[in-house]
XYZ file of C-alpha atoms in Angstrom:
123
model
C 23.015 -0.886 -28.977
C 21.946 -3.946 -27.047
C 18.526 -2.465 -26.202
C 17.907 -1.383 -29.787
C 18.763 -4.909 -30.951
C 16.302 -6.386 -28.434
C 13.520 -4.115 -29.677
C 14.344 -4.784 -33.325
C 14.248 -8.542 -32.720
C 10.798 -8.238 -31.147
C 9.554 -6.158 -34.082
C 11.032 -8.529 -36.661
C 9.304 -11.493 -35.057
C 5.987 -9.696 -34.491
C 5.683 -8.255 -37.994
C 6.914 -11.131 -40.153
C 3.368 -12.222 -41.112
C 2.089 -8.719 -41.893
C 1.814 -7.019 -45.307
C 5.086 -5.131 -44.852
C 8.628 -5.410 -46.094
C 10.890 -5.626 -43.082
C 14.298 -3.970 -43.020
C 17.305 -5.900 -44.204
C 19.433 -6.721 -41.200
C 22.735 -8.246 -40.343
C 22.907 -8.614 -36.576
C 26.638 -7.983 -36.569
C 26.375 -4.796 -38.600
C 23.095 -3.042 -37.803
C 22.847 -0.110 -35.379
C 19.024 -0.033 -35.428
C 18.964 3.747 -35.100
C 15.771 3.479 -37.207
C 13.244 0.722 -37.790
C 11.637 1.207 -41.181
C 8.838 -0.884 -42.603
C 7.512 -0.556 -46.128
C 3.798 -1.113 -46.494
C 3.101 -3.565 -49.299
C 0.449 -3.034 -51.965
C -1.804 -5.535 -50.177
C -1.721 -3.606 -46.895
C -5.232 -2.512 -45.860
C -4.092 1.078 -45.328
C -1.834 3.645 -46.993
C 1.176 5.223 -45.296
C -0.344 8.577 -44.361
C -3.454 6.947 -42.903
C -1.280 4.429 -41.048
C 0.768 7.214 -39.428
C -2.377 9.182 -38.568
C -4.062 6.104 -37.059
C -0.998 5.266 -34.979
C -1.095 8.806 -33.561
C -4.817 9.388 -33.170
C -5.955 5.963 -31.995
C -2.869 4.656 -30.209
C -0.928 7.819 -29.278
C 2.185 6.405 -30.952
C 4.309 8.703 -33.056
C 5.649 7.406 -36.355
C 7.094 9.336 -39.231
C 7.641 9.421 -42.943
C 11.039 7.826 -43.316
C 12.396 10.023 -46.072
C 11.363 12.563 -48.627
C 13.096 12.064 -51.974
C 15.410 14.896 -52.974
C 13.417 15.684 -56.092
C 10.444 16.594 -53.890
C 12.403 19.066 -51.760
C 11.516 22.572 -52.864
C 15.113 23.644 -53.537
C 15.889 20.818 -55.976
C 12.364 20.676 -57.372
C 12.413 24.382 -58.214
C 16.050 24.600 -59.298
C 15.806 21.655 -61.704
C 12.070 21.916 -62.393
C 11.523 18.363 -61.236
C 8.191 16.634 -61.068
C 6.838 14.038 -58.673
C 7.045 11.244 -61.257
C 10.585 12.016 -62.470
C 11.976 9.363 -60.117
C 9.187 6.780 -59.822
C 11.041 4.233 -57.668
C 12.084 6.859 -55.139
C 8.544 8.215 -55.107
C 6.960 4.773 -54.618
C 9.324 3.994 -51.729
C 8.489 7.355 -50.200
C 4.779 6.487 -50.265
C 5.337 3.159 -48.479
C 8.090 3.741 -45.896
C 7.315 4.377 -42.228
C 9.736 4.778 -39.323
C 8.453 3.053 -36.201
C 9.575 4.089 -32.718
C 12.842 2.528 -31.615
C 14.917 4.133 -28.900
C 16.809 2.915 -25.869
C 14.415 4.348 -23.283
C 11.448 2.354 -24.615
C 10.049 0.107 -21.940
C 8.902 -3.422 -22.691
C 5.352 -2.101 -22.317
C 6.070 0.592 -24.951
C 7.338 -2.061 -27.347
C 4.259 -4.218 -26.775
C 2.030 -1.181 -27.402
C 3.720 -0.523 -30.753
C 3.508 -4.169 -31.764
C -0.174 -4.439 -30.844
C -1.076 -1.210 -32.648
C 0.781 -2.156 -35.834
C -0.764 -5.633 -35.835
C -4.296 -4.308 -35.270
C -3.992 -1.748 -38.068
C -2.398 -4.078 -40.605
C -4.546 -7.095 -39.912
C -7.511 -5.011 -41.027
């Protein structure tokens, strides 16, 4: 928990001037098992391209944070749902990225993530 908090604090400080929405946090209540940023409309890159660039140019794995239930094939097919049936869920899906945060990250790993994110989002 302590290491995750240290990493989260570094991310929060490093990303506060970037075109992202940072996660809500309460230091007494957050486990930091994930660190999710939401790319804002003014970000110079879309989520899928951001994830691909992190992997291809910086060798840093990120992931789509969540896929809304209405896009999962079971619910989509059962209820005949469409992509735009839940527009807020869909818009959050398009913007949310999980950045690496785990206890075995070295300080160098954290710096690598910070530098990559800053380079990509500063345009």
